[in-house]
Amino acid sequence: MTDVAIVGGGVIGLSIALRCAKRGLGVAVHDPAPGSGASTVAAGMLAPVTEAHYGEEALTSLALASLALWPAFAAELGLGDAYTEHGTLLVALDHGDRAELDRQHGFYARLGLASHRLTGGEARALEPLLSTRVRGGVHAPGDHQADPRRLHAALLDACRAAGVAFVPAAVTDPSTLDADRVVVCTGARDLLGLPVRPVHGQVLRLRGPAELRLTVRGIVGGRSVYVVPRPDGEVVVGASSAERGFDTAPRAGDAYELLRDALDVLPELAEYELREVRAGLRPGTPDNAPILGRTADPRVIAATGHYRNGVLLAPVTAELITALVVTGEEPSALQPFHPRRFQ
Ligand SMILES: Cc1cc2nc3c(=O)[nH]c(=O)nc-3n(C[C@H](O)[C@H](O)[C@H](O)COP(=O)(O)OP(=O)(O)OC[C@H]3O[C@@H](n4cnc5c(N)ncnc54)[C@H](O)[C@@H]3O)c2cc1C
């Protein structure tokens, strides 16, 4: 019998596995294909500011707490330039988009999140590749980013080095596992009867000269597109959002719309190499917040439903769930995210 069985080896499961192993617990991760879920599709924005939405203030607080843990987390995993702190530039093209930009800037200000309103010229001074059609911008220096594929690979290495065992098999009933505690982190695949649903999201991976520095988010004709550059020249363009069950096939129409909007904002991307088109399943929940805490079976803990922000939320999820596993007490920070809120 092991101390902790973790079901699911995406960024959430592995981050918890690593924390538990470093606290001296015996840990086994059960997953037939670790890294086959959303974690290796994600763009990797760590964006508590430009991902903040009305009515999701508790989630924004959790996201800010997680962002504060990121520098030490990245250093612990040796992520190097796979983690950068360059900020996000939100830009608008036409008059209607500029009104939306002002609305979002006002909302960030009300939450006390650092953001600066810019003219089109000021935005282009920060990011010279922006189209001359850009009419205004908001700079959010507090948003960062990490390469989720390098993060996942680093977590696998760190878990193995910390003595975590890997069991390459799917679990159908977590309550049957032979462990003191079972933590279920299966992303969009719900095993616990929780209201988690798959939300199809598509991204494109391009490669070009490493000229872009900031993450650029465009509001284009009322739609959203983001462009996340990495220091090695990879550029991730995303992301669509649709309810298509467990279908992970990428769609031609989604690719068309993403490229059209991204090129409106950053025309130079037309010359970049198109490397990959891929879709994954965000684990969506009714209130867009994760589900973290003890289930009806007190031995079984949920750590799922991270929806759009699982990469960002990995360190804080690992800290809070490990505290619950080790002490048996639920940290108060888990309260807004408890599975009971849906009863
Ligand atoms: C297009 C897109 C863009 C995104 N961009 C961002 C972003 O910029 N920033 C951000 O923070 N987040 C982003 N996300 C969200 C993020 O990817 C997810 O929230 C996060 O990856 C969830 O991690 P996870 O470990 O819970 O799930 P997953 O990564 O999906 O992992 C689940 C694991 O569980 C395993 N599993 C499933 N069923 C079983 C079973 N029965 N038994 C055993 N194992 C099982 C799977 O094999 C898989 O390895 C994005 C998502 C998508 C799709």
mmCIF file of C-alpha atoms and ligand atoms in Angstrom:
data_model
loop_
_atom_site.group_PDB
_atom_site.id
_atom_site.type_symbol
_atom_site.label_atom_id
_atom_site.label_comp_id
_atom_site.label_asym_id
_atom_site.label_seq_id
_atom_site.Cartn_x
_atom_site.Cartn_y
_atom_site.Cartn_z
ATOM 1 C CA MET A 1 0.000 0.000 0.000
ATOM 2 C CA THR A 2 1.336 3.417 -1.008
ATOM 3 C CA ASP A 3 0.755 6.686 0.888
ATOM 4 C CA VAL A 4 -0.725 8.606 -2.062
ATOM 5 C CA ALA A 5 -2.108 7.416 -5.397
ATOM 6 C CA ILE A 6 -2.433 10.167 -8.007
ATOM 7 C CA VAL A 7 -4.751 9.432 -10.921
ATOM 8 C CA GLY A 8 -3.694 11.459 -13.985
ATOM 9 C CA GLY A 9 -0.212 12.632 -14.970
ATOM 10 C CA GLY A 10 -0.844 16.056 -16.526
ATOM 11 C CA VAL A 11 0.706 19.188 -15.012
ATOM 12 C CA ILE A 12 -1.748 19.103 -12.097
ATOM 13 C CA GLY A 13 -1.183 15.452 -11.124
ATOM 14 C CA LEU A 14 2.605 15.649 -11.510
ATOM 15 C CA SER A 15 2.897 18.919 -9.554
ATOM 16 C CA ILE A 16 0.995 17.337 -6.650
ATOM 17 C CA ALA A 17 3.008 14.097 -6.956
ATOM 18 C CA LEU A 18 6.271 16.040 -6.747
ATOM 19 C CA ARG A 19 5.193 18.088 -3.701
ATOM 20 C CA CYS A 20 3.965 14.971 -1.857
ATOM 21 C CA ALA A 21 7.168 13.028 -2.676
ATOM 22 C CA LYS A 22 9.287 15.943 -1.434
ATOM 23 C CA ARG A 23 7.323 15.841 1.843
ATOM 24 C CA GLY A 24 8.549 12.246 2.256
ATOM 25 C CA LEU A 25 5.378 10.414 1.170
ATOM 26 C CA GLY A 26 5.362 7.324 -1.059
ATOM 27 C CA VAL A 27 3.636 8.345 -4.302
ATOM 28 C CA ALA A 28 2.360 6.413 -7.346
ATOM 29 C CA VAL A 29 0.989 8.150 -10.475
ATOM 30 C CA HIS A 30 -1.549 6.079 -12.442
ATOM 31 C CA ASP A 31 -1.837 7.137 -16.087
ATOM 32 C CA PRO A 32 -1.677 5.092 -19.329
ATOM 33 C CA ALA A 33 -0.222 8.087 -21.211
ATOM 34 C CA PRO A 34 1.082 10.942 -19.019
ATOM 35 C CA GLY A 35 1.050 14.227 -20.950
ATOM 36 C CA SER A 36 -1.585 13.133 -23.484
ATOM 37 C CA GLY A 37 -4.150 15.614 -22.098
ATOM 38 C CA ALA A 38 -4.561 19.395 -22.288
ATOM 39 C CA SER A 39 -1.249 20.131 -20.552
ATOM 40 C CA THR A 40 0.872 19.630 -23.686
ATOM 41 C CA VAL A 41 -1.556 21.535 -25.949
ATOM 42 C CA ALA A 42 -1.845 24.662 -23.761
ATOM 43 C CA ALA A 43 -0.253 27.954 -24.757
ATOM 44 C CA GLY A 44 1.218 28.433 -21.293
ATOM 45 C CA MET A 45 0.090 31.959 -20.484
ATOM 46 C CA LEU A 46 0.370 32.627 -16.744
ATOM 47 C CA ALA A 47 -2.118 35.459 -16.979
ATOM 48 C CA PRO A 48 -4.092 36.320 -13.831
ATOM 49 C CA VAL A 49 -4.639 39.863 -15.175
ATOM 50 C CA THR A 50 -5.807 39.372 -18.777
ATOM 51 C CA GLU A 51 -7.653 36.162 -17.792
ATOM 52 C CA ALA A 52 -9.611 38.006 -15.065
ATOM 53 C CA HIS A 53 -13.381 38.005 -15.688
ATOM 54 C CA TYR A 54 -16.445 39.474 -13.985
ATOM 55 C CA GLY A 55 -17.790 37.244 -11.245
ATOM 56 C CA GLU A 56 -14.563 35.208 -11.041
ATOM 57 C CA GLU A 57 -12.793 37.234 -8.329
ATOM 58 C CA ALA A 58 -12.062 34.176 -6.122
ATOM 59 C CA LEU A 59 -10.413 32.514 -9.101
ATOM 60 C CA THR A 60 -8.343 35.649 -9.789
ATOM 61 C CA SER A 61 -7.112 35.614 -6.158
ATOM 62 C CA LEU A 62 -6.100 31.955 -6.485
ATOM 63 C CA ALA A 63 -4.386 32.739 -9.806
ATOM 64 C CA LEU A 64 -2.419 35.613 -8.226
ATOM 65 C CA ALA A 65 -1.369 33.343 -5.352
ATOM 66 C CA SER A 66 -0.171 30.773 -7.875
ATOM 67 C CA LEU A 67 1.700 33.342 -9.963
ATOM 68 C CA ALA A 68 3.598 34.367 -6.818
ATOM 69 C CA LEU A 69 4.797 30.748 -6.469
ATOM 70 C CA TRP A 70 5.902 30.485 -10.111
ATOM 71 C CA PRO A 71 9.459 31.935 -9.896
ATOM 72 C CA ALA A 72 10.475 29.387 -7.220
ATOM 73 C CA PHE A 73 8.594 26.580 -9.015
ATOM 74 C CA ALA A 74 10.382 27.354 -12.318
ATOM 75 C CA ALA A 75 13.758 27.511 -10.546
ATOM 76 C CA GLU A 76 13.128 24.227 -8.690
ATOM 77 C CA LEU A 77 12.372 22.519 -12.032
ATOM 78 C CA GLY A 78 15.293 24.176 -13.861
ATOM 79 C CA LEU A 79 12.961 25.625 -16.525
ATOM 80 C CA GLY A 80 15.469 28.302 -17.605
ATOM 81 C CA ASP A 81 14.084 30.338 -20.528
ATOM 82 C CA ALA A 82 10.966 28.113 -20.664
ATOM 83 C CA TYR A 83 9.641 30.547 -18.016
ATOM 84 C CA THR A 84 9.616 34.286 -18.817
ATOM 85 C CA GLU A 85 8.189 37.378 -17.112
ATOM 86 C CA HIS A 86 7.587 39.639 -20.120
ATOM 87 C CA GLY A 87 3.973 40.713 -19.580
ATOM 88 C CA THR A 88 0.981 40.854 -21.897
ATOM 89 C CA LEU A 89 -0.001 43.533 -24.398
ATOM 90 C CA LEU A 90 -3.747 43.624 -25.086
ATOM 91 C CA VAL A 91 -4.542 45.513 -28.313
ATOM 92 C CA ALA A 92 -7.618 46.618 -30.255
ATOM 93 C CA LEU A 93 -8.095 47.364 -33.943
ATOM 94 C CA ASP A 94 -11.345 49.249 -34.534
ATOM 95 C CA HIS A 95 -13.570 51.628 -32.581
ATOM 96 C CA GLY A 96 -15.782 48.898 -31.033
ATOM 97 C CA ASP A 97 -12.729 46.867 -29.995
ATOM 98 C CA ARG A 98 -11.237 49.969 -28.366
ATOM 99 C CA ALA A 99 -14.384 50.347 -26.248
ATOM 100 C CA GLU A 100 -13.938 46.740 -25.093
ATOM 101 C CA LEU A 101 -10.298 47.495 -24.294
ATOM 102 C CA ASP A 102 -11.381 50.439 -22.100
ATOM 103 C CA ARG A 103 -13.950 48.232 -20.356
ATOM 104 C CA GLN A 104 -11.322 45.575 -19.576
ATOM 105 C CA HIS A 105 -8.797 48.182 -18.424
ATOM 106 C CA GLY A 106 -11.403 49.643 -16.047
ATOM 107 C CA PHE A 107 -12.144 46.175 -14.668
ATOM 108 C CA TYR A 108 -8.449 45.401 -14.027
ATOM 109 C CA ALA A 109 -8.095 48.782 -12.275
ATOM 110 C CA ARG A 110 -11.108 48.055 -10.022
ATOM 111 C CA LEU A 111 -9.458 44.752 -9.010
ATOM 112 C CA GLY A 112 -6.210 46.620 -8.255
ATOM 113 C CA LEU A 113 -4.332 44.737 -10.999
ATOM 114 C CA ALA A 114 -1.457 46.675 -12.598
ATOM 115 C CA SER A 115 -2.299 47.647 -16.180
ATOM 116 C CA HIS A 116 -1.474 50.686 -18.292
ATOM 117 C CA ARG A 117 -3.619 52.161 -21.088
ATOM 118 C CA LEU A 118 -1.591 52.909 -24.237
ATOM 119 C CA THR A 119 -2.198 54.678 -27.558
ATOM 120 C CA GLY A 120 -1.610 52.708 -30.759
ATOM 121 C CA GLY A 121 1.792 54.366 -31.119
ATOM 122 C CA GLU A 122 2.788 53.533 -27.550
ATOM 123 C CA ALA A 123 1.724 49.906 -28.081
ATOM 124 C CA ARG A 124 3.847 49.707 -31.266
ATOM 125 C CA ALA A 125 6.806 51.181 -29.380
ATOM 126 C CA LEU A 126 6.541 48.219 -26.980
ATOM 127 C CA GLU A 127 5.980 45.679 -29.771
ATOM 128 C CA PRO A 128 7.243 46.988 -33.153
ATOM 129 C CA LEU A 129 5.747 44.073 -35.143
ATOM 130 C CA LEU A 130 2.191 45.245 -34.353
ATOM 131 C CA SER A 131 0.054 46.293 -37.323
ATOM 132 C CA THR A 132 -0.263 50.031 -38.002
ATOM 133 C CA ARG A 133 -4.045 49.382 -37.743
ATOM 134 C CA VAL A 134 -3.733 48.882 -33.961
ATOM 135 C CA ARG A 135 -5.659 51.754 -32.348
ATOM 136 C CA GLY A 136 -4.827 51.264 -28.688
ATOM 137 C CA GLY A 137 -3.496 48.894 -26.084
ATOM 138 C CA VAL A 138 -3.282 47.870 -22.437
ATOM 139 C CA HIS A 139 0.029 46.667 -21.010
ATOM 140 C CA ALA A 140 -0.287 44.142 -18.167
ATOM 141 C CA PRO A 141 3.270 43.648 -16.872
ATOM 142 C CA GLY A 142 2.149 41.143 -14.202
ATOM 143 C CA ASP A 143 1.224 38.387 -16.688
ATOM 144 C CA HIS A 144 3.985 35.837 -17.415
ATOM 145 C CA GLN A 145 4.322 32.631 -19.456
ATOM 146 C CA ALA A 146 5.842 29.133 -19.391
ATOM 147 C CA ASP A 147 6.324 26.491 -22.075
ATOM 148 C CA PRO A 148 3.910 23.730 -20.955
ATOM 149 C CA ARG A 149 5.738 20.961 -22.846
ATOM 150 C CA ARG A 150 9.063 21.730 -21.213
ATOM 151 C CA LEU A 151 7.215 22.107 -17.903
ATOM 152 C CA HIS A 152 5.601 18.676 -18.260
ATOM 153 C CA ALA A 153 8.919 17.034 -19.238
ATOM 154 C CA ALA A 154 10.682 18.712 -16.294
ATOM 155 C CA LEU A 155 7.947 17.552 -13.897
ATOM 156 C CA LEU A 156 8.292 13.950 -15.137
ATOM 157 C CA ASP A 157 12.085 14.067 -14.563
ATOM 158 C CA ALA A 158 11.702 15.683 -11.133
ATOM 159 C CA CYS A 159 9.053 13.150 -10.055
ATOM 160 C CA ARG A 160 11.253 10.233 -11.111
ATOM 161 C CA ALA A 161 14.232 11.757 -9.279
ATOM 162 C CA ALA A 162 12.061 12.159 -6.148
ATOM 163 C CA GLY A 163 11.101 8.460 -6.249
ATOM 164 C CA VAL A 164 7.547 8.730 -7.635
ATOM 165 C CA ALA A 165 6.376 5.412 -9.143
ATOM 166 C CA PHE A 166 4.484 5.379 -12.463
ATOM 167 C CA VAL A 167 1.724 2.848 -13.147
ATOM 168 C CA PRO A 168 0.879 2.881 -16.896
ATOM 169 C CA ALA A 169 -2.782 1.918 -16.614
ATOM 170 C CA ALA A 170 -6.151 3.675 -16.718
ATOM 171 C CA VAL A 171 -8.197 3.756 -13.501
ATOM 172 C CA THR A 172 -11.956 3.264 -13.667
ATOM 173 C CA ASP A 173 -12.832 3.531 -9.955
ATOM 174 C CA PRO A 174 -10.380 5.614 -7.858
ATOM 175 C CA SER A 175 -11.896 4.335 -4.592
ATOM 176 C CA THR A 176 -10.531 0.831 -5.321
ATOM 177 C CA LEU A 177 -6.861 1.949 -5.317
ATOM 178 C CA ASP A 178 -4.702 0.594 -2.504
ATOM 179 C CA ALA A 179 -3.483 3.878 -0.949
ATOM 180 C CA ASP A 180 -4.038 5.987 2.186
ATOM 181 C CA ARG A 181 -5.131 8.911 -0.008
ATOM 182 C CA VAL A 182 -6.194 9.067 -3.671
ATOM 183 C CA VAL A 183 -5.971 12.351 -5.615
ATOM 184 C CA VAL A 184 -7.913 12.448 -8.883
ATOM 185 C CA CYS A 185 -6.430 14.782 -11.544
ATOM 186 C CA THR A 186 -7.834 13.420 -14.787
ATOM 187 C CA GLY A 187 -8.511 16.803 -16.418
ATOM 188 C CA ALA A 188 -11.590 16.748 -18.669
ATOM 189 C CA ARG A 189 -12.227 13.021 -17.939
ATOM 190 C CA ASP A 190 -14.389 13.020 -14.833
ATOM 191 C CA LEU A 191 -14.173 9.855 -12.682
ATOM 192 C CA LEU A 192 -15.982 11.238 -9.607
ATOM 193 C CA GLY A 193 -19.439 12.297 -10.791
ATOM 194 C CA LEU A 194 -18.373 15.978 -10.694
ATOM 195 C CA PRO A 195 -19.698 18.583 -13.168
ATOM 196 C CA VAL A 196 -16.556 18.667 -15.334
ATOM 197 C CA ARG A 197 -17.012 18.866 -19.100
ATOM 198 C CA PRO A 198 -14.565 18.861 -22.047
ATOM 199 C CA VAL A 199 -14.185 22.225 -23.837
ATOM 200 C CA HIS A 200 -12.442 21.876 -27.213
ATOM 201 C CA GLY A 201 -9.610 24.400 -27.668
ATOM 202 C CA GLN A 202 -7.352 24.664 -30.702
ATOM 203 C CA VAL A 203 -3.921 26.268 -31.054
ATOM 204 C CA LEU A 204 -1.392 26.644 -33.871
ATOM 205 C CA ARG A 205 2.361 26.465 -33.378
ATOM 206 C CA LEU A 206 4.476 28.627 -35.705
ATOM 207 C CA ARG A 207 8.223 29.179 -35.850
ATOM 208 C CA GLY A 208 10.100 32.279 -36.964
ATOM 209 C CA PRO A 209 12.829 34.707 -35.971
ATOM 210 C CA ALA A 210 12.678 35.250 -32.197
ATOM 211 C CA GLU A 211 11.647 38.912 -32.611
ATOM 212 C CA LEU A 212 8.461 38.958 -30.560
ATOM 213 C CA ARG A 213 8.909 39.369 -26.825
ATOM 214 C CA LEU A 214 5.534 40.136 -25.236
ATOM 215 C CA THR A 215 2.450 37.954 -25.315
ATOM 216 C CA VAL A 216 0.003 39.848 -27.554
ATOM 217 C CA ARG A 217 -3.749 39.462 -27.104
ATOM 218 C CA GLY A 218 -5.895 40.992 -29.801
ATOM 219 C CA ILE A 219 -9.541 42.036 -29.729
ATOM 220 C CA VAL A 220 -10.455 41.807 -33.419
ATOM 221 C CA GLY A 221 -14.022 42.536 -34.471
ATOM 222 C CA GLY A 222 -15.212 41.446 -31.007
ATOM 223 C CA ARG A 223 -13.266 38.156 -31.134
ATOM 224 C CA SER A 224 -10.196 37.275 -29.061
ATOM 225 C CA VAL A 225 -6.893 35.899 -30.306
ATOM 226 C CA TYR A 226 -3.554 35.522 -28.538
ATOM 227 C CA VAL A 227 0.016 35.145 -29.744
ATOM 228 C CA VAL A 228 2.499 33.728 -27.233
ATOM 229 C CA PRO A 229 6.178 33.939 -28.264
ATOM 230 C CA ARG A 230 8.964 31.837 -26.778
ATOM 231 C CA PRO A 231 12.639 32.822 -26.658
ATOM 232 C CA ASP A 232 13.482 29.883 -29.001
ATOM 233 C CA GLY A 233 11.317 31.254 -31.864
ATOM 234 C CA GLU A 234 8.196 29.156 -31.239
ATOM 235 C CA VAL A 235 4.975 31.186 -31.401
ATOM 236 C CA VAL A 236 1.660 29.780 -30.168
ATOM 237 C CA VAL A 237 -1.514 31.240 -31.687
ATOM 238 C CA GLY A 238 -4.770 30.484 -29.883
ATOM 239 C CA ALA A 239 -7.339 29.637 -29.041
ATOM 240 C CA SER A 240 -10.762 28.506 -30.197
ATOM 241 C CA SER A 241 -13.430 27.342 -27.762
ATOM 242 C CA ALA A 242 -16.267 24.915 -28.585
ATOM 243 C CA GLU A 243 -18.304 22.135 -26.971
ATOM 244 C CA ARG A 244 -17.675 18.989 -29.041
ATOM 245 C CA GLY A 245 -17.628 16.224 -26.447
ATOM 246 C CA PHE A 246 -14.372 14.252 -26.370
ATOM 247 C CA ASP A 247 -13.529 14.918 -30.036
ATOM 248 C CA THR A 248 -9.963 16.292 -30.195
ATOM 249 C CA ALA A 249 -9.692 16.640 -33.986
ATOM 250 C CA PRO A 250 -8.536 20.135 -34.991
ATOM 251 C CA ARG A 251 -10.907 22.068 -37.296
ATOM 252 C CA ALA A 252 -10.037 23.885 -40.543
ATOM 253 C CA GLY A 253 -12.445 26.709 -39.709
ATOM 254 C CA ASP A 254 -10.865 27.298 -36.298
ATOM 255 C CA ALA A 255 -7.378 27.381 -37.882
ATOM 256 C CA TYR A 256 -8.602 29.881 -40.500
ATOM 257 C CA GLU A 257 -10.177 32.229 -37.946
ATOM 258 C CA LEU A 258 -7.178 32.137 -35.596
ATOM 259 C CA LEU A 259 -4.699 32.890 -38.396
ATOM 260 C CA ARG A 260 -6.889 35.615 -39.921
ATOM 261 C CA ASP A 261 -7.210 37.452 -36.597
ATOM 262 C CA ALA A 262 -3.552 36.911 -35.583
ATOM 263 C CA LEU A 263 -2.319 38.254 -38.943
ATOM 264 C CA ASP A 264 -4.587 41.315 -38.597
ATOM 265 C CA VAL A 265 -2.703 42.139 -35.386
ATOM 266 C CA LEU A 266 0.805 40.926 -36.359
ATOM 267 C CA PRO A 267 1.064 40.787 -40.191
ATOM 268 C CA GLU A 268 4.676 39.482 -40.120
ATOM 269 C CA LEU A 269 3.423 36.114 -38.834
ATOM 270 C CA ALA A 270 2.378 35.313 -42.437
ATOM 271 C CA GLU A 271 6.027 34.478 -43.182
ATOM 272 C CA TYR A 272 6.491 32.211 -40.164
ATOM 273 C CA GLU A 273 6.623 28.431 -40.634
ATOM 274 C CA LEU A 274 3.362 26.670 -39.680
ATOM 275 C CA ARG A 275 4.544 23.733 -37.558
ATOM 276 C CA GLU A 276 1.492 22.269 -35.841
ATOM 277 C CA VAL A 277 -2.280 22.479 -35.511
ATOM 278 C CA ARG A 278 -3.632 20.774 -32.400
ATOM 279 C CA ALA A 279 -6.684 20.734 -30.175
ATOM 280 C CA GLY A 280 -7.100 19.679 -26.559
ATOM 281 C CA LEU A 281 -9.858 19.497 -23.964
ATOM 282 C CA ARG A 282 -10.015 22.157 -21.252
ATOM 283 C CA PRO A 283 -11.628 20.728 -18.100
ATOM 284 C CA GLY A 284 -14.578 23.135 -17.828
ATOM 285 C CA THR A 285 -16.804 23.598 -14.747
ATOM 286 C CA PRO A 286 -20.105 25.473 -14.231
ATOM 287 C CA ASP A 287 -18.343 28.486 -12.601
ATOM 288 C CA ASN A 288 -15.042 28.219 -14.552
ATOM 289 C CA ALA A 289 -13.138 27.557 -11.295
ATOM 290 C CA PRO A 290 -11.268 24.368 -10.346
ATOM 291 C CA ILE A 291 -12.705 21.684 -8.063
ATOM 292 C CA LEU A 292 -10.313 21.101 -5.171
ATOM 293 C CA GLY A 293 -10.898 19.148 -1.981
ATOM 294 C CA ARG A 294 -12.284 16.041 -0.314
ATOM 295 C CA THR A 295 -15.103 14.162 -2.026
ATOM 296 C CA ALA A 296 -17.914 12.203 -0.367
ATOM 297 C CA ASP A 297 -15.353 9.399 0.124
ATOM 298 C CA PRO A 298 -12.960 11.184 2.554
ATOM 299 C CA ARG A 299 -10.007 9.120 1.267
ATOM 300 C CA VAL A 300 -10.518 10.517 -2.265
ATOM 301 C CA ILE A 301 -9.538 14.110 -3.127
ATOM 302 C CA ALA A 302 -10.470 15.989 -6.316
ATOM 303 C CA ALA A 303 -7.977 18.279 -8.086
ATOM 304 C CA THR A 304 -9.635 18.912 -11.395
ATOM 305 C CA GLY A 305 -11.642 21.422 -13.480
ATOM 306 C CA HIS A 306 -8.766 23.863 -14.047
ATOM 307 C CA TYR A 307 -10.391 24.957 -17.331
ATOM 308 C CA ARG A 308 -8.389 27.812 -19.003
ATOM 309 C CA ASN A 309 -5.733 28.162 -16.267
ATOM 310 C CA GLY A 310 -4.314 24.773 -15.279
ATOM 311 C CA VAL A 311 -0.721 25.661 -16.126
ATOM 312 C CA LEU A 312 -0.929 28.889 -14.124
ATOM 313 C CA LEU A 313 -2.676 27.157 -11.195
ATOM 314 C CA ALA A 314 -0.360 24.117 -10.965
ATOM 315 C CA PRO A 315 1.927 25.388 -8.144
ATOM 316 C CA VAL A 316 -0.840 26.659 -5.846
ATOM 317 C CA THR A 317 -2.927 23.525 -6.464
ATOM 318 C CA ALA A 318 0.067 21.384 -5.532
ATOM 319 C CA GLU A 319 0.718 23.371 -2.320
ATOM 320 C CA LEU A 320 -2.914 23.292 -1.128
ATOM 321 C CA ILE A 321 -3.663 19.670 -2.025
ATOM 322 C CA THR A 322 -0.386 18.471 -0.493
ATOM 323 C CA ALA A 323 -1.244 20.349 2.719
ATOM 324 C CA LEU A 324 -4.599 18.531 2.776
ATOM 325 C CA VAL A 325 -2.940 15.147 2.128
ATOM 326 C CA VAL A 326 -0.263 15.651 4.801
ATOM 327 C CA THR A 327 -2.367 17.225 7.589
ATOM 328 C CA GLY A 328 -5.831 15.847 6.827
ATOM 329 C CA GLU A 329 -7.111 19.430 7.276
ATOM 330 C CA GLU A 330 -8.505 21.478 4.389
ATOM 331 C CA PRO A 331 -6.639 24.797 4.027
ATOM 332 C CA SER A 332 -9.129 27.706 4.169
ATOM 333 C CA ALA A 333 -7.959 28.832 0.711
ATOM 334 C CA LEU A 334 -9.678 25.723 -0.694
ATOM 335 C CA GLN A 335 -13.108 26.795 0.584
ATOM 336 C CA PRO A 336 -14.369 28.600 -2.582
ATOM 337 C CA PHE A 337 -13.274 25.658 -4.746
ATOM 338 C CA HIS A 338 -14.680 22.769 -2.747
ATOM 339 C CA PRO A 339 -16.607 19.976 -4.575
ATOM 340 C CA ARG A 340 -19.515 20.609 -2.116
ATOM 341 C CA ARG A 341 -20.363 23.939 -3.794
ATOM 342 C CA PHE A 342 -22.274 22.089 -6.523
ATOM 343 C CA GLN A 343 -24.516 20.143 -4.125
HETATM 344 C C1 LIG B 1 -6.029 25.159 -26.410
HETATM 345 C C2 LIG B 1 -5.734 25.284 -24.946
HETATM 346 C C3 LIG B 1 -4.982 26.367 -24.494
HETATM 347 C C4 LIG B 1 -4.732 26.507 -23.119
HETATM 348 N N1 LIG B 1 -3.944 27.558 -22.719
HETATM 349 C C5 LIG B 1 -3.654 27.687 -21.400
HETATM 350 C C6 LIG B 1 -2.815 28.734 -20.966
HETATM 351 O O1 LIG B 1 -2.338 29.548 -21.770
HETATM 352 N N2 LIG B 1 -2.541 28.835 -19.634
HETATM 353 C C7 LIG B 1 -3.041 27.949 -18.718
HETATM 354 O O2 LIG B 1 -2.759 28.088 -17.521
HETATM 355 N N3 LIG B 1 -3.846 26.925 -19.106
HETATM 356 C C8 LIG B 1 -4.166 26.783 -20.422
HETATM 357 N N4 LIG B 1 -4.979 25.779 -20.842
HETATM 358 C C9 LIG B 1 -5.631 24.936 -19.820
HETATM 359 C C10 LIG B 1 -4.707 23.846 -19.328
HETATM 360 O O3 LIG B 1 -4.163 23.161 -20.425
HETATM 361 C C11 LIG B 1 -5.495 22.855 -18.437
HETATM 362 O O4 LIG B 1 -6.226 23.535 -17.450
HETATM 363 C C12 LIG B 1 -4.502 21.905 -17.731
HETATM 364 O O5 LIG B 1 -3.650 21.321 -18.688
HETATM 365 C C13 LIG B 1 -5.226 20.835 -16.967
HETATM 366 O O6 LIG B 1 -4.241 19.950 -16.490
HETATM 367 P P1 LIG B 1 -4.605 18.526 -15.891
HETATM 368 O O7 LIG B 1 -3.341 17.919 -15.420
HETATM 369 O O8 LIG B 1 -5.721 18.695 -14.927
HETATM 370 O O9 LIG B 1 -5.271 17.730 -17.104
HETATM 371 P P2 LIG B 1 -4.612 17.061 -18.399
HETATM 372 O O10 LIG B 1 -3.389 17.741 -18.859
HETATM 373 O O11 LIG B 1 -5.721 16.926 -19.379
HETATM 374 O O12 LIG B 1 -4.148 15.625 -17.882
HETATM 375 C C14 LIG B 1 -5.057 14.648 -17.508
HETATM 376 C C15 LIG B 1 -4.310 13.325 -17.464
HETATM 377 O O13 LIG B 1 -5.194 12.351 -16.930
HETATM 378 C C16 LIG B 1 -5.000 11.137 -17.623
HETATM 379 N N5 LIG B 1 -6.210 10.337 -17.490
HETATM 380 C C17 LIG B 1 -7.450 10.577 -18.006
HETATM 381 N N6 LIG B 1 -8.302 9.596 -17.659
HETATM 382 C C18 LIG B 1 -7.599 8.721 -16.892
HETATM 383 C C19 LIG B 1 -7.927 7.505 -16.217
HETATM 384 N N7 LIG B 1 -9.157 6.986 -16.270
HETATM 385 N N8 LIG B 1 -6.957 6.858 -15.513
HETATM 386 C C20 LIG B 1 -5.707 7.378 -15.435
HETATM 387 N N9 LIG B 1 -5.336 8.528 -16.057
HETATM 388 C C21 LIG B 1 -6.277 9.182 -16.775
HETATM 389 C C22 LIG B 1 -4.693 11.554 -19.065
HETATM 390 O O14 LIG B 1 -3.980 10.548 -19.748
HETATM 391 C C23 LIG B 1 -3.879 12.822 -18.846
HETATM 392 O O15 LIG B 1 -2.483 12.556 -18.847
HETATM 393 C C24 LIG B 1 -5.231 25.569 -22.188
HETATM 394 C C25 LIG B 1 -5.952 24.474 -22.660
HETATM 395 C C26 LIG B 1 -6.192 24.324 -24.023
HETATM 396 C C27 LIG B 1 -6.952 23.116 -24.500
#
